[in-house]
PDB file of C-alpha atoms in Angstrom:
ATOM      1  CA  MET A   1      -7.309 -28.378 -27.596  1.00 48.00           C
ATOM      2  CA  LEU A   2      -4.810 -30.233 -24.994  1.00 38.00           C
ATOM      3  CA  ALA A   3      -2.249 -27.879 -27.089  1.00 41.00           C
ATOM      4  CA  CYS A   4      -4.219 -24.451 -26.290  1.00 39.00           C
ATOM      5  CA  LEU A   5      -5.040 -25.533 -22.810  1.00 39.00           C
ATOM      6  CA  GLY A   6      -1.104 -26.215 -22.309  1.00 42.00           C
ATOM      7  CA  LEU A   7      -0.398 -22.479 -23.741  1.00 39.00           C
ATOM      8  CA  TYR A   8      -3.277 -21.247 -21.467  1.00 42.00           C
ATOM      9  CA  ARG A   9      -1.542 -22.612 -18.184  1.00 50.00           C
ATOM     10  CA  TRP A  10       2.199 -21.551 -19.479  1.00 43.00           C
ATOM     11  CA  ASP A  11       1.067 -18.409 -20.091  1.00 50.00           C
ATOM     12  CA  PRO A  12       4.183 -17.219 -21.610  1.00 51.00           C
ATOM     13  CA  GLY A  13       5.360 -13.555 -20.404  1.00 52.00           C
ATOM     14  CA  TRP A  14       7.990 -10.891 -22.467  1.00 57.00           C
ATOM     15  CA  ALA A  15       9.849  -7.625 -20.791  1.00 59.00           C
ATOM     16  CA  GLY A  16       7.850  -5.773 -18.642  1.00 77.00           C
ATOM     17  CA  THR A  17       7.911  -2.046 -16.876  1.00 86.00           C
ATOM     18  CA  GLU A  18       9.427  -0.987 -13.589  1.00 91.00           C
ATOM     19  CA  LEU A  19       7.844   1.591 -11.797  1.00 94.00           C
ATOM     20  CA  HIS A  20       9.244   3.809  -8.221  1.00 96.00           C
ATOM     21  CA  THR A  21       8.918   6.389  -6.620  1.00 97.00           C
ATOM     22  CA  ALA A  22      11.459   8.496  -4.174  1.00 96.00           C
ATOM     23  CA  PRO A  23       9.986   9.719  -0.888  1.00 94.00           C
ATOM     24  CA  GLY A  24       7.584  12.560  -1.193  1.00 94.00           C
ATOM     25  CA  GLU A  25       6.457  11.130  -4.754  1.00 96.00           C
ATOM     26  CA  ARG A  26       3.556   9.696  -6.384  1.00 97.00           C
ATOM     27  CA  ARG A  27       3.161   8.177  -9.911  1.00 96.00           C
ATOM     28  CA  THR A  28       0.350   7.062 -12.321  1.00 96.00           C
ATOM     29  CA  LEU A  29       1.131   4.451 -14.818  1.00 93.00           C
ATOM     30  CA  ALA A  30      -1.747   3.866 -17.753  1.00 92.00           C
ATOM     31  CA  LEU A  31      -1.574   0.540 -19.447  1.00 87.00           C
ATOM     32  CA  ALA A  32      -2.689  -0.209 -22.574  1.00 82.00           C
ATOM     33  CA  ASP A  33      -6.213  -1.908 -21.707  1.00 83.00           C
ATOM     34  CA  GLU A  34      -6.921   1.685 -19.924  1.00 88.00           C
ATOM     35  CA  SER A  35      -6.136   0.293 -16.307  1.00 91.00           C
ATOM     36  CA  ARG A  36      -4.463   2.746 -14.305  1.00 95.00           C
ATOM     37  CA  ILE A  37      -2.200   2.049 -10.954  1.00 96.00           C
ATOM     38  CA  THR A  38      -1.064   4.394  -8.799  1.00 98.00           C
ATOM     39  CA  LEU A  39       2.349   3.980  -6.724  1.00 98.00           C
ATOM     40  CA  ASP A  40       2.627   5.657  -3.221  1.00 98.00           C
ATOM     41  CA  ALA A  41       6.054   7.775  -2.343  1.00 97.00           C
ATOM     42  CA  ASP A  42       8.884   5.319  -1.512  1.00 96.00           C
ATOM     43  CA  SER A  43       7.397   2.228  -3.669  1.00 97.00           C
ATOM     44  CA  ARG A  44       8.384   0.121  -6.187  1.00 97.00           C
ATOM     45  CA  LEU A  45       6.195  -2.328  -8.688  1.00 96.00           C
ATOM     46  CA  ARG A  46       6.918  -4.707 -11.429  1.00 94.00           C
ATOM     47  CA  VAL A  47       4.193  -5.012 -14.506  1.00 92.00           C
ATOM     48  CA  GLN A  48       4.677  -7.874 -16.499  1.00 87.00           C
ATOM     49  CA  ARG A  49       2.793  -8.198 -20.000  1.00 78.00           C
ATOM     50  CA  HIS A  50       1.840 -12.143 -20.343  1.00 68.00           C
ATOM     51  CA  LEU A  51      -0.238 -13.541 -23.307  1.00 71.00           C
ATOM     52  CA  PHE A  52      -3.100 -14.195 -20.938  1.00 66.00           C
ATOM     53  CA  SER A  53      -2.511 -12.390 -17.984  1.00 71.00           C
ATOM     54  CA  ARG A  54      -1.637  -8.894 -16.834  1.00 84.00           C
ATOM     55  CA  ARG A  55       0.745  -9.070 -13.932  1.00 90.00           C
ATOM     56  CA  VAL A  56       2.239  -7.064 -11.505  1.00 94.00           C
ATOM     57  CA  GLN A  57       4.987  -7.538  -8.565  1.00 95.00           C
ATOM     58  CA  LEU A  58       4.691  -4.867  -5.906  1.00 97.00           C
ATOM     59  CA  LEU A  59       8.107  -4.917  -4.340  1.00 97.00           C
ATOM     60  CA  GLN A  60       7.984  -2.095  -1.773  1.00 96.00           C
ATOM     61  CA  GLY A  61       5.228   0.309  -0.795  1.00 97.00           C
ATOM     62  CA  ARG A  62       1.610   0.806  -1.497  1.00 98.00           C
ATOM     63  CA  ALA A  63      -0.173   1.198  -4.965  1.00 98.00           C
ATOM     64  CA  ARG A  64      -3.912   1.370  -6.148  1.00 98.00           C
ATOM     65  CA  PHE A  65      -4.906  -0.388  -8.772  1.00 97.00           C
ATOM     66  CA  SER A  66      -8.247   0.453 -10.994  1.00 96.00           C
ATOM     67  CA  VAL A  67      -8.365  -2.117 -13.207  1.00 93.00           C
ATOM     68  CA  VAL A  68     -10.371  -3.109 -16.421  1.00 88.00           C
ATOM     69  CA  HIS A  69     -12.088  -6.404 -16.414  1.00 80.00           C
ATOM     70  CA  SER A  70     -10.886  -8.566 -19.271  1.00 73.00           C
ATOM     71  CA  GLY A  71     -12.874 -12.249 -19.785  1.00 65.00           C
ATOM     72  CA  TRP A  72      -9.686 -13.683 -21.059  1.00 63.00           C
ATOM     73  CA  ARG A  73      -7.110 -11.838 -19.349  1.00 73.00           C
ATOM     74  CA  ARG A  74      -7.106 -11.909 -15.786  1.00 83.00           C
ATOM     75  CA  PHE A  75      -5.329  -9.410 -13.711  1.00 90.00           C
ATOM     76  CA  GLN A  76      -3.064 -10.381 -10.836  1.00 91.00           C
ATOM     77  CA  VAL A  77      -0.590  -8.812  -8.361  1.00 95.00           C
ATOM     78  CA  ASP A  78       1.645 -10.692  -6.399  1.00 95.00           C
ATOM     79  CA  ALA A  79       3.114  -8.708  -2.948  1.00 96.00           C
ATOM     80  CA  GLY A  80       5.922 -11.436  -1.540  1.00 92.00           C
ATOM     81  CA  ALA A  81       3.506 -14.708  -0.687  1.00 92.00           C
ATOM     82  CA  VAL A  82       0.674 -12.617  -1.279  1.00 95.00           C
ATOM     83  CA  GLN A  83      -1.382 -13.515  -4.481  1.00 94.00           C
ATOM     84  CA  VAL A  84      -4.601 -10.954  -5.658  1.00 95.00           C
ATOM     85  CA  ARG A  85      -6.679 -11.726  -8.324  1.00 91.00           C
ATOM     86  CA  ASN A  86      -9.347  -9.269  -9.629  1.00 85.00           C
ATOM     87  CA  TYR A  87     -12.316  -9.314 -11.595  1.00 79.00           C
ATOM     88  CA  GLY A  88     -12.600  -5.482 -12.727  1.00 77.00           C
ATOM     89  CA  THR A  89     -12.395  -3.151  -9.864  1.00 91.00           C
ATOM     90  CA  VAL A  90     -10.394  -0.931  -7.440  1.00 96.00           C
ATOM     91  CA  PHE A  91      -8.301  -2.141  -4.760  1.00 97.00           C
ATOM     92  CA  ASP A  92      -5.060  -1.014  -2.513  1.00 98.00           C
ATOM     93  CA  VAL A  93      -2.228  -3.361  -1.714  1.00 98.00           C
ATOM     94  CA  SER A  94       0.044  -1.962   1.048  1.00 97.00           C
ATOM     95  CA  ARG A  95       3.200  -4.151   1.354  1.00 96.00           C
ATOM     96  CA  GLN A  96       5.781  -4.393   4.501  1.00 90.00           C
ATOM     97  CA  GLY A  97       8.180  -7.021   4.412  1.00 89.00           C
ATOM     98  CA  ALA A  98       6.563 -10.166   4.156  1.00 91.00           C
ATOM     99  CA  ARG A  99       3.067  -9.172   5.058  1.00 94.00           C
ATOM    100  CA  SER A 100       1.075  -7.227   3.073  1.00 96.00           C
ATOM    101  CA  GLU A 101      -2.567  -5.525   3.321  1.00 96.00           C
ATOM    102  CA  VAL A 102      -5.514  -5.736   0.488  1.00 97.00           C
ATOM    103  CA  THR A 103      -8.254  -2.779   0.783  1.00 97.00           C
ATOM    104  CA  LEU A 104     -10.996  -3.178  -1.613  1.00 97.00           C
ATOM    105  CA  TRP A 105     -13.007  -0.144  -2.594  1.00 97.00           C
ATOM    106  CA  ARG A 106     -15.029  -1.472  -5.592  1.00 95.00           C
ATOM    107  CA  GLY A 107     -15.895  -4.898  -7.285  1.00 94.00           C
ATOM    108  CA  SER A 108     -14.273  -8.125  -6.113  1.00 92.00           C
ATOM    109  CA  VAL A 109     -10.963  -9.472  -5.864  1.00 95.00           C
ATOM    110  CA  GLY A 110      -9.588 -13.100  -4.639  1.00 95.00           C
ATOM    111  CA  VAL A 111      -6.429 -13.061  -1.775  1.00 97.00           C
ATOM    112  CA  GLN A 112      -4.659 -16.423  -1.543  1.00 96.00           C
ATOM    113  CA  ALA A 113      -1.399 -17.013   0.838  1.00 97.00           C
ATOM    114  CA  GLY A 114      -0.311 -19.904   2.942  1.00 95.00           C
ATOM    115  CA  GLY A 115      -2.387 -22.272   0.898  1.00 95.00           C
ATOM    116  CA  GLN A 116      -5.983 -20.028   2.352  1.00 96.00           C
ATOM    117  CA  ALA A 117      -7.844 -18.116  -0.405  1.00 96.00           C
ATOM    118  CA  ARG A 118     -10.731 -15.207   0.610  1.00 96.00           C
ATOM    119  CA  ARG A 119     -12.855 -13.348  -1.509  1.00 95.00           C
ATOM    120  CA  LEU A 120     -13.556  -9.609  -0.794  1.00 96.00           C
ATOM    121  CA  GLN A 121     -16.175  -7.728  -0.783  1.00 95.00           C
ATOM    122  CA  PRO A 122     -15.962  -3.666  -1.460  1.00 96.00           C
ATOM    123  CA  GLY A 123     -15.287  -1.532   1.900  1.00 96.00           C
ATOM    124  CA  GLN A 124     -13.451  -4.648   3.269  1.00 97.00           C
ATOM    125  CA  ARG A 125      -9.525  -5.207   4.120  1.00 96.00           C
ATOM    126  CA  VAL A 126      -7.298  -7.888   5.272  1.00 97.00           C
ATOM    127  CA  GLU A 127      -3.797  -8.766   6.072  1.00 96.00           C
ATOM    128  CA  ALA A 128      -1.625 -11.448   5.023  1.00 98.00           C
ATOM    129  CA  GLY A 129       1.747 -12.894   4.402  1.00 96.00           C
ATOM    130  CA  PRO A 130       3.338 -16.310   4.194  1.00 95.00           C
ATOM    131  CA  GLN A 131       1.513 -18.123   7.309  1.00 94.00           C
ATOM    132  CA  GLY A 132      -2.466 -17.353   5.624  1.00 96.00           C
ATOM    133  CA  ILE A 133      -4.535 -14.412   5.879  1.00 97.00           C
ATOM    134  CA  GLY A 134      -6.132 -12.769   8.681  1.00 96.00           C
ATOM    135  CA  ALA A 135      -9.520 -11.798   9.681  1.00 96.00           C
ATOM    136  CA  VAL A 136     -11.670  -9.677   7.570  1.00 96.00           C
ATOM    137  CA  HIS A 137     -11.921  -5.886   8.952  1.00 94.00           C
ATOM    138  CA  SER A 138     -14.094  -3.242   7.468  1.00 94.00           C
ATOM    139  CA  SER A 139     -11.952  -0.457   5.499  1.00 92.00           C
ATOM    140  CA  GLU A 140     -13.517   2.303   7.927  1.00 85.00           C
ATOM    141  CA  GLY A 141     -10.151   3.815   8.925  1.00 78.00           C
ATOM    142  CA  ALA A 142      -7.943   2.988   5.962  1.00 85.00           C
ATOM    143  CA  GLN A 143      -6.348   5.746   4.074  1.00 91.00           C
ATOM    144  CA  ALA A 144      -9.060   6.285   1.080  1.00 93.00           C
ATOM    145  CA  ASP A 145      -7.265   9.527  -0.144  1.00 94.00           C
ATOM    146  CA  TRP A 146      -3.892   9.291  -0.152  1.00 96.00           C
ATOM    147  CA  PRO A 147      -3.835   8.958  -4.220  1.00 96.00           C
ATOM    148  CA  GLN A 148      -5.021  12.976  -3.274  1.00 95.00           C
ATOM    149  CA  GLY A 149      -2.777  13.405  -0.820  1.00 95.00           C
ATOM    150  CA  ARG A 150      -4.523  13.314   1.985  1.00 95.00           C
ATOM    151  CA  LEU A 151      -3.767  11.550   5.537  1.00 95.00           C
ATOM    152  CA  GLN A 152      -6.909  10.634   7.645  1.00 94.00           C
ATOM    153  CA  PHE A 153      -6.591   9.556  11.114  1.00 94.00           C
ATOM    154  CA  SER A 154      -9.538   8.815  13.445  1.00 91.00           C
ATOM    155  CA  ALA A 155      -7.569   7.865  17.069  1.00 93.00           C
ATOM    156  CA  THR A 156      -4.999   6.452  15.193  1.00 94.00           C
ATOM    157  CA  PRO A 157      -1.791   5.069  17.344  1.00 96.00           C
ATOM    158  CA  LEU A 158       0.933   7.819  16.880  1.00 97.00           C
ATOM    159  CA  SER A 159       3.510   4.777  15.125  1.00 97.00           C
ATOM    160  CA  GLN A 160       1.357   4.344  12.498  1.00 94.00           C
ATOM    161  CA  VAL A 161       0.775   7.889  11.701  1.00 96.00           C
ATOM    162  CA  LEU A 162       4.569   8.305  11.318  1.00 97.00           C
ATOM    163  CA  ALA A 163       4.916   5.049   9.041  1.00 94.00           C
ATOM    164  CA  GLU A 164       2.950   6.965   6.768  1.00 94.00           C
ATOM    165  CA  LEU A 165       4.698  10.230   7.102  1.00 96.00           C
ATOM    166  CA  GLN A 166       7.983   8.543   6.679  1.00 95.00           C
ATOM    167  CA  ARG A 167       6.668   7.623   3.104  1.00 94.00           C
ATOM    168  CA  HIS A 168       6.752  11.267   2.310  1.00 95.00           C
ATOM    169  CA  HIS A 169       9.447  12.554   4.432  1.00 94.00           C
ATOM    170  CA  PRO A 170      13.084  12.796   3.292  1.00 92.00           C
ATOM    171  CA  GLY A 171      14.870  11.960   6.454  1.00 94.00           C
ATOM    172  CA  ARG A 172      14.434   9.141   9.042  1.00 96.00           C
ATOM    173  CA  ILE A 173      11.819   9.672  11.192  1.00 98.00           C
ATOM    174  CA  VAL A 174      12.665   8.097  14.459  1.00 97.00           C
ATOM    175  CA  LEU A 175      10.426   7.190  17.551  1.00 97.00           C
ATOM    176  CA  ASP A 176      13.032   7.071  20.727  1.00 95.00           C
ATOM    177  CA  ASP A 177      10.023   5.890  22.905  1.00 94.00           C
ATOM    178  CA  PRO A 178       7.888   2.833  21.733  1.00 94.00           C
ATOM    179  CA  ALA A 179       5.395   3.393  24.426  1.00 96.00           C
ATOM    180  CA  LEU A 180       5.072   6.773  22.371  1.00 97.00           C
ATOM    181  CA  GLY A 181       3.424   4.812  19.745  1.00 97.00           C
ATOM    182  CA  GLN A 182       0.075   4.260  21.523  1.00 97.00           C
ATOM    183  CA  LEU A 183      -0.902   8.088  21.686  1.00 97.00           C
ATOM    184  CA  ALA A 184      -4.049   8.315  19.220  1.00 97.00           C
ATOM    185  CA  VAL A 185      -3.822  10.662  16.717  1.00 96.00           C
ATOM    186  CA  SER A 186      -6.931  12.431  14.396  1.00 95.00           C
ATOM    187  CA  GLY A 187      -6.798  15.026  12.101  1.00 94.00           C
ATOM    188  CA  VAL A 188      -6.068  15.360   8.271  1.00 95.00           C
ATOM    189  CA  PHE A 189      -2.646  16.260   6.941  1.00 95.00           C
ATOM    190  CA  ASP A 190      -1.471  16.730   3.598  1.00 96.00           C
ATOM    191  CA  SER A 191       1.429  14.192   2.762  1.00 94.00           C
ATOM    192  CA  ASP A 192       2.984  16.545   0.237  1.00 93.00           C
ATOM    193  CA  ARG A 193       3.813  18.657   3.222  1.00 94.00           C
ATOM    194  CA  SER A 194       5.126  15.882   5.419  1.00 94.00           C
ATOM    195  CA  ALA A 195       7.402  18.168   7.715  1.00 94.00           C
ATOM    196  CA  SER A 196       4.631  20.507   8.274  1.00 95.00           C
ATOM    197  CA  ALA A 197       1.972  17.347   9.709  1.00 96.00           C
ATOM    198  CA  LEU A 198       5.284  16.288  11.510  1.00 96.00           C
ATOM    199  CA  ALA A 199       5.546  20.033  13.056  1.00 96.00           C
ATOM    200  CA  LEU A 200       2.173  19.862  14.219  1.00 96.00           C
ATOM    201  CA  GLN A 201       2.457  16.726  16.173  1.00 96.00           C
ATOM    202  CA  PRO A 202       4.138  18.661  19.529  1.00 96.00           C
ATOM    203  CA  GLN A 203       0.686  20.721  19.641  1.00 96.00           C
ATOM    204  CA  ILE A 204      -1.157  17.966  19.968  1.00 95.00           C
ATOM    205  CA  LEU A 205       0.866  15.480  21.941  1.00 97.00           C
ATOM    206  CA  PRO A 206       3.051  15.439  24.651  1.00 97.00           C
ATOM    207  CA  VAL A 207       6.053  14.759  22.716  1.00 97.00           C
ATOM    208  CA  VAL A 208       8.878  17.142  21.324  1.00 96.00           C
ATOM    209  CA  LEU A 209      11.286  16.721  18.241  1.00 97.00           C
ATOM    210  CA  GLN A 210      15.101  16.629  17.885  1.00 96.00           C
ATOM    211  CA  PRO A 211      16.843  17.255  14.925  1.00 94.00           C
ATOM    212  CA  GLY A 212      19.633  14.339  13.979  1.00 92.00           C
ATOM    213  CA  ASP A 213      23.253  14.966  12.743  1.00 91.00           C
ATOM    214  CA  ASP A 214      22.184  12.646   9.921  1.00 92.00           C
ATOM    215  CA  GLY A 215      18.951  15.034   8.950  1.00 90.00           C
ATOM    216  CA  SER A 216      16.408  12.444  10.758  1.00 95.00           C
ATOM    217  CA  VAL A 217      14.083  13.696  12.923  1.00 97.00           C
ATOM    218  CA  HIS A 218      13.530  12.201  16.961  1.00 97.00           C
ATOM    219  CA  VAL A 219      10.047  12.299  18.242  1.00 97.00           C
ATOM    220  CA  ARG A 220      10.823  12.066  22.215  1.00 96.00           C
ATOM    221  CA  ALA A 221       8.820  12.879  25.062  1.00 95.00           C
ATOM    222  CA  ARG A 222       7.777  15.990  26.713  1.00 92.00           C
ATOM    223  CA  LEU A 223       9.864  16.474  29.852  1.00 85.00           C
ATOM    224  CA  GLN A 224       6.957  18.030  32.513  1.00 70.00           C
TER     225      GLN A 224
END
């Protein structure tokens, strides 16, 4: 009995699979248990198979996890200092540096970070990092349809909109004046046509786009 308990805690693993996407690319990985992982553009993760668990390391970017529940093989996502355990569910994890955001669409997940733990319910999202877990917010306003290439914004700061478009755009998008990042953007954009979505911004905001010599696009204030 003690030997079995020790083996469960040790949970030996073996070689896994690494998946990555280029800007503008999305990929879906089907696991042996019929769970599915959709990796957003400009993202990277590693799937590690263990005897008593299924583990994913989100190294960069964003992924959606549609997980089939298994009573004896837990499913765990590690995003830096943030750990997410799920109980048969659909959820997103988005990683930016040391911090990550977890959004739960269906089922239940437990989030651990910085010595804190929190259980999320459907329609909730939370940010977490090495210092712990932030306040729980509604998933309203989160990108629910990104796996289908739809980015929807409602009075969203321009800085966040450009960060979303950057995942899909081949060149750098540079916001020359940080104050412009507070401009509010509303609308639905096709992430597979990031150049067109970017070109629409001067039509709805007081900004201009200036191409750089290195292929970048600079977003600047429109002169009156």
